[in-house]
PDB file of C-alpha atoms in Angstrom:
ATOM      1  CA  MET A   1     116.216  46.740 -99.229  1.00 72.00           C
ATOM      2  CA  THR A   2     115.531  43.294 -97.746  1.00 88.00           C
ATOM      3  CA  PRO A   3     114.492  43.995 -94.150  1.00 93.00           C
ATOM      4  CA  HIS A   4     116.618  42.648 -91.331  1.00 97.00           C
ATOM      5  CA  LEU A   5     114.157  40.791 -89.107  1.00 98.00           C
ATOM      6  CA  SER A   6     115.066  38.544 -86.235  1.00 98.00           C
ATOM      7  CA  ILE A   7     113.923  37.080 -82.943  1.00 98.00           C
ATOM      8  CA  THR A   8     116.699  36.191 -80.581  1.00 98.00           C
ATOM      9  CA  ASP A   9     117.234  34.765 -77.117  1.00 98.00           C
ATOM     10  CA  GLN A  10     120.485  36.700 -76.856  1.00 98.00           C
ATOM     11  CA  PRO A  11     120.941  40.331 -75.728  1.00 98.00           C
ATOM     12  CA  ILE A  12     120.100  42.693 -78.584  1.00 98.00           C
ATOM     13  CA  ASP A  13     123.006  44.542 -80.188  1.00 98.00           C
ATOM     14  CA  VAL A  14     121.420  47.961 -80.727  1.00 98.00           C
ATOM     15  CA  ALA A  15     124.428  49.338 -82.579  1.00 98.00           C
ATOM     16  CA  ALA A  16     124.311  46.421 -85.004  1.00 98.00           C
ATOM     17  CA  ALA A  17     120.610  47.069 -85.719  1.00 98.00           C
ATOM     18  CA  LEU A  18     121.359  50.712 -86.461  1.00 98.00           C
ATOM     19  CA  ALA A  19     124.320  49.752 -88.640  1.00 97.00           C
ATOM     20  CA  ALA A  20     122.085  47.332 -90.561  1.00 98.00           C
ATOM     21  CA  VAL A  21     119.917  50.183 -91.865  1.00 98.00           C
ATOM     22  CA  GLN A  22     122.839  52.414 -92.810  1.00 97.00           C
ATOM     23  CA  THR A  23     122.669  53.479 -96.460  1.00 96.00           C
ATOM     24  CA  ASP A  24     124.006  56.415 -98.414  1.00 97.00           C
ATOM     25  CA  ALA A  25     120.491  56.948 -99.825  1.00 95.00           C
ATOM     26  CA  ALA A  26     119.130  57.910 -96.394  1.00 96.00           C
ATOM     27  CA  GLY A  27     119.410  61.230 -94.617  1.00 97.00           C
ATOM     28  CA  ALA A  28     117.491  60.003 -91.595  1.00 98.00           C
ATOM     29  CA  VAL A  29     117.760  56.990 -89.342  1.00 98.00           C
ATOM     30  CA  ASN A  30     115.045  56.639 -86.737  1.00 98.00           C
ATOM     31  CA  SER A  31     114.865  54.007 -84.040  1.00 98.00           C
ATOM     32  CA  PHE A  32     112.622  52.802 -81.267  1.00 98.00           C
ATOM     33  CA  ILE A  33     114.104  50.869 -78.377  1.00 98.00           C
ATOM     34  CA  GLY A  34     111.696  49.101 -76.029  1.00 98.00           C
ATOM     35  CA  THR A  35     113.122  48.288 -72.596  1.00 98.00           C
ATOM     36  CA  VAL A  36     111.932  46.453 -69.503  1.00 98.00           C
ATOM     37  CA  ARG A  37     110.261  48.789 -67.022  1.00 96.00           C
ATOM     38  CA  ASN A  38     110.139  48.302 -63.249  1.00 97.00           C
ATOM     39  CA  GLN A  39     106.372  48.581 -62.880  1.00 95.00           C
ATOM     40  CA  SER A  40     103.168  47.716 -64.698  1.00 94.00           C
ATOM     41  CA  GLY A  41      99.676  48.766 -63.681  1.00 89.00           C
ATOM     42  CA  GLY A  42     100.967  49.802 -60.269  1.00 91.00           C
ATOM     43  CA  ARG A  43     102.691  46.475 -59.605  1.00 95.00           C
ATOM     44  CA  ARG A  44     106.427  46.143 -59.238  1.00 97.00           C
ATOM     45  CA  VAL A  45     107.889  44.073 -62.052  1.00 97.00           C
ATOM     46  CA  ARG A  46     110.912  41.897 -61.253  1.00 97.00           C
ATOM     47  CA  ARG A  47     111.529  40.508 -64.716  1.00 98.00           C
ATOM     48  CA  LEU A  48     109.775  39.574 -67.951  1.00 98.00           C
ATOM     49  CA  HIS A  49     109.471  36.383 -69.893  1.00 98.00           C
ATOM     50  CA  TYR A  50     108.822  36.686 -73.620  1.00 98.00           C
ATOM     51  CA  GLU A  51     107.603  33.703 -75.589  1.00 98.00           C
ATOM     52  CA  SER A  52     107.540  33.693 -79.387  1.00 98.00           C
ATOM     53  CA  TYR A  53     105.941  31.593 -82.097  1.00 98.00           C
ATOM     54  CA  ASP A  54     108.987  32.314 -84.210  1.00 98.00           C
ATOM     55  CA  SER A  55     107.904  31.230 -87.680  1.00 98.00           C
ATOM     56  CA  MET A  56     104.597  33.105 -87.498  1.00 98.00           C
ATOM     57  CA  ALA A  57     106.154  36.100 -85.757  1.00 98.00           C
ATOM     58  CA  LEU A  58     108.655  36.490 -88.597  1.00 98.00           C
ATOM     59  CA  THR A  59     105.915  35.990 -91.211  1.00 98.00           C
ATOM     60  CA  GLN A  60     103.718  38.645 -89.605  1.00 98.00           C
ATOM     61  CA  LEU A  61     106.664  40.976 -89.089  1.00 98.00           C
ATOM     62  CA  GLY A  62     107.385  40.627 -92.800  1.00 98.00           C
ATOM     63  CA  HIS A  63     103.786  41.681 -93.536  1.00 98.00           C
ATOM     64  CA  VAL A  64     104.105  44.694 -91.227  1.00 98.00           C
ATOM     65  CA  VAL A  65     107.272  45.847 -92.927  1.00 98.00           C
ATOM     66  CA  ALA A  66     105.771  45.243 -96.388  1.00 98.00           C
ATOM     67  CA  GLN A  67     102.848  47.494 -95.369  1.00 98.00           C
ATOM     68  CA  ALA A  68     105.324  50.150 -94.267  1.00 98.00           C
ATOM     69  CA  TYR A  69     107.059  49.997 -97.649  1.00 98.00           C
ATOM     70  CA  GLU A  70     103.661  50.460 -99.313  1.00 98.00           C
ATOM     71  CA  LYS A  71     102.753  53.436 -97.149  1.00 98.00           C
ATOM     72  CA  TRP A  72     106.167  55.091 -97.420  1.00 98.00           C
ATOM     73  CA  PRO A  73     107.657  54.113-100.793  1.00 97.00           C
ATOM     74  CA  MET A  74     110.726  56.207-100.011  1.00 97.00           C
ATOM     75  CA  LEU A  75     111.541  53.896 -97.093  1.00 98.00           C
ATOM     76  CA  GLN A  76     115.045  52.534 -97.608  1.00 98.00           C
ATOM     77  CA  GLU A  77     116.102  50.054 -94.944  1.00 98.00           C
ATOM     78  CA  VAL A  78     114.329  48.440 -91.995  1.00 98.00           C
ATOM     79  CA  ALA A  79     115.621  46.378 -89.103  1.00 98.00           C
ATOM     80  CA  VAL A  80     113.507  44.822 -86.366  1.00 98.00           C
ATOM     81  CA  VAL A  81     115.002  42.671 -83.619  1.00 98.00           C
ATOM     82  CA  HIS A  82     112.855  41.236 -80.836  1.00 98.00           C
ATOM     83  CA  ARG A  83     114.180  39.457 -77.795  1.00 98.00           C
ATOM     84  CA  LYS A  84     112.630  36.348 -76.282  1.00 98.00           C
ATOM     85  CA  GLY A  85     113.275  34.445 -73.085  1.00 98.00           C
ATOM     86  CA  THR A  86     113.853  35.985 -69.666  1.00 98.00           C
ATOM     87  CA  LEU A  87     114.680  39.700 -69.463  1.00 98.00           C
ATOM     88  CA  ASN A  88     115.696  41.775 -66.481  1.00 98.00           C
ATOM     89  CA  LEU A  89     114.903  45.402 -65.723  1.00 98.00           C
ATOM     90  CA  GLY A  90     116.525  47.719 -68.254  1.00 97.00           C
ATOM     91  CA  ASP A  91     117.129  44.996 -70.838  1.00 98.00           C
ATOM     92  CA  VAL A  92     116.294  45.828 -74.442  1.00 98.00           C
ATOM     93  CA  ALA A  93     113.192  43.916 -75.542  1.00 98.00           C
ATOM     94  CA  VAL A  94     112.826  45.260 -79.081  1.00 98.00           C
ATOM     95  CA  VAL A  95     114.593  47.517 -81.545  1.00 98.00           C
ATOM     96  CA  VAL A  96     113.013  49.006 -84.655  1.00 98.00           C
ATOM     97  CA  ALA A  97     115.283  50.985 -86.956  1.00 98.00           C
ATOM     98  CA  VAL A  98     114.362  52.602 -90.260  1.00 98.00           C
ATOM     99  CA  ALA A  99     116.254  54.677 -92.799  1.00 98.00           C
ATOM    100  CA  THR A 100     114.545  57.184 -95.087  1.00 98.00           C
ATOM    101  CA  PRO A 101     115.690  60.137 -97.194  1.00 98.00           C
ATOM    102  CA  HIS A 102     114.047  62.684 -94.853  1.00 97.00           C
ATOM    103  CA  ARG A 103     113.146  62.698 -91.183  1.00 97.00           C
ATOM    104  CA  ALA A 104     109.336  63.041 -91.242  1.00 97.00           C
ATOM    105  CA  GLU A 105     108.844  59.651 -92.889  1.00 97.00           C
ATOM    106  CA  SER A 106     111.398  58.064 -90.592  1.00 98.00           C
ATOM    107  CA  PHE A 107     109.384  58.965 -87.488  1.00 98.00           C
ATOM    108  CA  ALA A 108     106.103  57.870 -89.082  1.00 98.00           C
ATOM    109  CA  ALA A 109     107.390  54.566 -90.445  1.00 98.00           C
ATOM    110  CA  CYS A 110     109.161  53.672 -87.200  1.00 98.00           C
ATOM    111  CA  GLN A 111     106.016  54.345 -85.156  1.00 98.00           C
ATOM    112  CA  PHE A 112     103.827  52.403 -87.585  1.00 98.00           C
ATOM    113  CA  ILE A 113     106.098  49.370 -87.382  1.00 98.00           C
ATOM    114  CA  ILE A 114     106.279  49.223 -83.579  1.00 98.00           C
ATOM    115  CA  ASP A 115     102.552  49.958 -83.159  1.00 98.00           C
ATOM    116  CA  THR A 116     101.517  47.298 -85.674  1.00 98.00           C
ATOM    117  CA  LEU A 117     104.054  44.802 -84.339  1.00 98.00           C
ATOM    118  CA  LYS A 118     102.345  45.028 -80.960  1.00 98.00           C
ATOM    119  CA  GLN A 119      98.988  44.190 -82.558  1.00 98.00           C
ATOM    120  CA  VAL A 120      99.841  41.245 -84.797  1.00 98.00           C
ATOM    121  CA  VAL A 121     103.242  39.707 -84.107  1.00 98.00           C
ATOM    122  CA  THR A 122     102.961  36.445 -82.181  1.00 98.00           C
ATOM    123  CA  ILE A 123     105.028  37.240 -79.125  1.00 98.00           C
ATOM    124  CA  TRP A 124     103.676  36.955 -75.581  1.00 98.00           C
ATOM    125  CA  LYS A 125     104.860  38.620 -72.414  1.00 98.00           C
ATOM    126  CA  ARG A 126     104.585  37.212 -68.922  1.00 98.00           C
ATOM    127  CA  GLU A 127     105.335  39.706 -66.191  1.00 98.00           C
ATOM    128  CA  GLU A 128     106.864  38.448 -62.977  1.00 98.00           C
ATOM    129  CA  TYR A 129     105.978  40.409 -59.827  1.00 97.00           C
ATOM    130  CA  GLU A 130     106.986  40.050 -56.199  1.00 93.00           C
ATOM    131  CA  ASP A 131     103.926  37.856 -55.657  1.00 92.00           C
ATOM    132  CA  GLY A 132     103.234  35.978 -58.877  1.00 94.00           C
ATOM    133  CA  THR A 133     103.166  36.186 -62.660  1.00 96.00           C
ATOM    134  CA  GLU A 134     100.650  37.185 -65.306  1.00 97.00           C
ATOM    135  CA  TRP A 135     100.319  36.976 -69.087  1.00 98.00           C
ATOM    136  CA  VAL A 136     100.035  40.571 -70.259  1.00 97.00           C
ATOM    137  CA  ALA A 137      96.803  41.577 -72.061  1.00 96.00           C
ATOM    138  CA  ALA A 138      95.393  38.052 -71.889  1.00 96.00           C
ATOM    139  CA  HIS A 139      92.169  39.027 -70.124  1.00 96.00           C
ATOM    140  CA  PRO A 140      89.755  41.930 -70.650  1.00 94.00           C
TER     141      PRO A 140
ATOM    142  CA  MET B   1      92.121  12.307 -89.290  1.00 73.00           C
ATOM    143  CA  ALA B   2      93.651  14.101 -86.315  1.00 88.00           C
ATOM    144  CA  LEU B   3      94.719  17.700 -86.039  1.00 94.00           C
ATOM    145  CA  LYS B   4      97.761  18.841 -84.106  1.00 95.00           C
ATOM    146  CA  ILE B   5      97.349  22.200 -82.403  1.00 97.00           C
ATOM    147  CA  ALA B   6     100.297  24.250 -81.147  1.00 98.00           C
ATOM    148  CA  LEU B   7      99.648  26.243 -77.983  1.00 98.00           C
ATOM    149  CA  PHE B   8     101.403  29.382 -76.800  1.00 98.00           C
ATOM    150  CA  GLY B   9     101.355  31.721 -73.832  1.00 98.00           C
ATOM    151  CA  ILE B  10      98.285  31.479 -71.675  1.00 98.00           C
ATOM    152  CA  THR B  11      96.615  28.908 -73.947  1.00 98.00           C
ATOM    153  CA  ARG B  12      99.435  26.480 -73.170  1.00 98.00           C
ATOM    154  CA  ASP B  13      98.890  27.110 -69.445  1.00 97.00           C
ATOM    155  CA  ILE B  14      95.139  26.563 -69.811  1.00 98.00           C
ATOM    156  CA  VAL B  15      95.465  23.310 -71.741  1.00 98.00           C
ATOM    157  CA  GLY B  16      98.481  22.200 -69.717  1.00 97.00           C
ATOM    158  CA  GLN B  17     100.677  21.109 -72.617  1.00 97.00           C
ATOM    159  CA  PRO B  18     102.463  22.724 -75.594  1.00 97.00           C
ATOM    160  CA  THR B  19     100.643  20.740 -78.284  1.00 97.00           C
ATOM    161  CA  LEU B  20      97.317  19.004 -78.472  1.00 97.00           C
ATOM    162  CA  GLU B  21      96.107  16.292 -80.819  1.00 95.00           C
ATOM    163  CA  MET B  22      92.399  16.173 -81.418  1.00 92.00           C
ATOM    164  CA  PRO B  23      89.983  14.567 -83.854  1.00 91.00           C
ATOM    165  CA  THR B  24      89.097  16.811 -86.749  1.00 92.00           C
ATOM    166  CA  PRO B  25      85.942  18.726 -85.890  1.00 91.00           C
ATOM    167  CA  ALA B  26      82.912  18.621 -88.145  1.00 90.00           C
ATOM    168  CA  PRO B  27      82.879  20.702 -90.205  1.00 94.00           C
ATOM    169  CA  ALA B  28      86.681  20.850 -90.476  1.00 95.00           C
ATOM    170  CA  THR B  29      86.906  24.595 -90.093  1.00 97.00           C
ATOM    171  CA  VAL B  30      88.652  27.137 -87.903  1.00 98.00           C
ATOM    172  CA  GLY B  31      85.323  28.128 -86.341  1.00 97.00           C
ATOM    173  CA  ALA B  32      84.419  24.552 -85.402  1.00 97.00           C
ATOM    174  CA  LEU B  33      87.890  24.031 -83.934  1.00 97.00           C
ATOM    175  CA  LEU B  34      87.494  27.115 -81.740  1.00 97.00           C
ATOM    176  CA  ASP B  35      84.025  25.989 -80.607  1.00 96.00           C
ATOM    177  CA  HIS B  36      85.426  22.565 -79.731  1.00 95.00           C
ATOM    178  CA  MET B  37      88.365  24.043 -77.821  1.00 96.00           C
ATOM    179  CA  ARG B  38      86.193  26.485 -75.886  1.00 96.00           C
ATOM    180  CA  ALA B  39      83.787  23.679 -74.947  1.00 96.00           C
ATOM    181  CA  HIS B  40      86.632  21.555 -73.555  1.00 96.00           C
ATOM    182  CA  TYR B  41      88.594  24.399 -71.995  1.00 97.00           C
ATOM    183  CA  PRO B  42      86.110  27.042 -70.823  1.00 98.00           C
ATOM    184  CA  ALA B  43      88.971  29.276 -69.609  1.00 98.00           C
ATOM    185  CA  LEU B  44      89.744  29.966 -73.289  1.00 97.00           C
ATOM    186  CA  GLY B  45      86.418  31.802 -73.459  1.00 96.00           C
ATOM    187  CA  GLN B  46      87.573  34.191 -70.725  1.00 97.00           C
ATOM    188  CA  LEU B  47      90.432  35.524 -72.850  1.00 98.00           C
ATOM    189  CA  ARG B  48      90.264  38.943 -74.451  1.00 97.00           C
ATOM    190  CA  SER B  49      90.633  37.151 -77.789  1.00 97.00           C
ATOM    191  CA  CYS B  50      91.696  33.810 -79.140  1.00 97.00           C
ATOM    192  CA  ALA B  51      92.598  33.535 -82.808  1.00 98.00           C
ATOM    193  CA  VAL B  52      93.604  30.531 -84.860  1.00 98.00           C
ATOM    194  CA  ALA B  53      96.633  30.562 -87.102  1.00 98.00           C
ATOM    195  CA  VAL B  54      96.988  28.248 -90.085  1.00 98.00           C
ATOM    196  CA  ASN B  55     100.408  27.999 -91.684  1.00 98.00           C
ATOM    197  CA  ASN B  56     101.633  31.136 -89.928  1.00 98.00           C
ATOM    198  CA  GLU B  57      98.688  33.317 -91.002  1.00 98.00           C
ATOM    199  CA  TYR B  58      95.654  34.456 -89.027  1.00 98.00           C
ATOM    200  CA  ALA B  59      92.741  32.366 -90.281  1.00 98.00           C
ATOM    201  CA  PRO B  60      89.052  33.356 -90.617  1.00 98.00           C
ATOM    202  CA  ALA B  61      86.355  31.183 -89.025  1.00 98.00           C
ATOM    203  CA  ASP B  62      85.240  29.646 -92.315  1.00 97.00           C
ATOM    204  CA  GLN B  63      88.723  28.525 -93.377  1.00 98.00           C
ATOM    205  CA  ALA B  64      89.017  24.772 -93.938  1.00 97.00           C
ATOM    206  CA  LEU B  65      91.557  22.731 -91.983  1.00 96.00           C
ATOM    207  CA  GLY B  66      93.605  19.865 -93.383  1.00 91.00           C
ATOM    208  CA  PRO B  67      95.920  17.249 -91.844  1.00 88.00           C
ATOM    209  CA  ASN B  68      99.029  18.930 -93.218  1.00 92.00           C
ATOM    210  CA  ASP B  69      98.192  22.385 -91.909  1.00 96.00           C
ATOM    211  CA  GLU B  70     100.273  23.896 -89.127  1.00 97.00           C
ATOM    212  CA  ILE B  71      97.614  25.031 -86.683  1.00 98.00           C
ATOM    213  CA  ALA B  72      98.056  27.161 -83.566  1.00 98.00           C
ATOM    214  CA  LEU B  73      95.902  28.944 -81.017  1.00 98.00           C
ATOM    215  CA  ILE B  74      96.866  32.599 -80.738  1.00 98.00           C
ATOM    216  CA  PRO B  75      95.924  34.307 -77.466  1.00 98.00           C
ATOM    217  CA  PRO B  76      96.243  38.119 -77.220  1.00 98.00           C
ATOM    218  CA  VAL B  77      99.746  39.059 -78.325  1.00 98.00           C
ATOM    219  CA  ALA B  78     101.932  41.358 -76.238  1.00 98.00           C
ATOM    220  CA  GLY B  79     105.195  41.931 -78.002  1.00 96.00           C
ATOM    221  CA  GLY B  80     107.147  45.166 -77.958  1.00 94.00           C
TER     222      GLY B  80
END
């Protein structure tokens, strides 16, 4: 039940993340796949650059997953893989996969993990547009 | 005693370098460090938030800082 957590500068292997949570104790596997979109706030996005403070990101991700295990004790396996570096449109930026005995908890736990990840995990996103770049969410 | 501060994302752009060495503020706390940084780099005050991490954990303003701590400025995160 040790979670599979990683931050990588290589393309994410979604199938491998799903395989990592496979267990005979689970009747449900739920996943979230975040991909690079072609626009943001009405501006055309050309590509993204993700920067990570790896050691803290993995520490905080561990806390997020530990909270999920507390909230859903039936949670079996968890995998979270986040990409860093330069990503092009359509690239996979993050995968969250969870395995639970039944489906309701799988949806809830998967959503909790991605939502909380976005709040606390030390990864930053710089969007590149036709006419410049910007750190996402940096300013009010 | 000097502190070494790691900078990420927009804080690295604001300061202009990935790490910063600075004399330990008085008192040697997270809050005093933030006050010092904002005074020297006013653009940090324009951010939606700026937290301090000590040894990979978010640190409250009254937390003490030591020379062996791994310290980082944490601008608003945007993973996912």
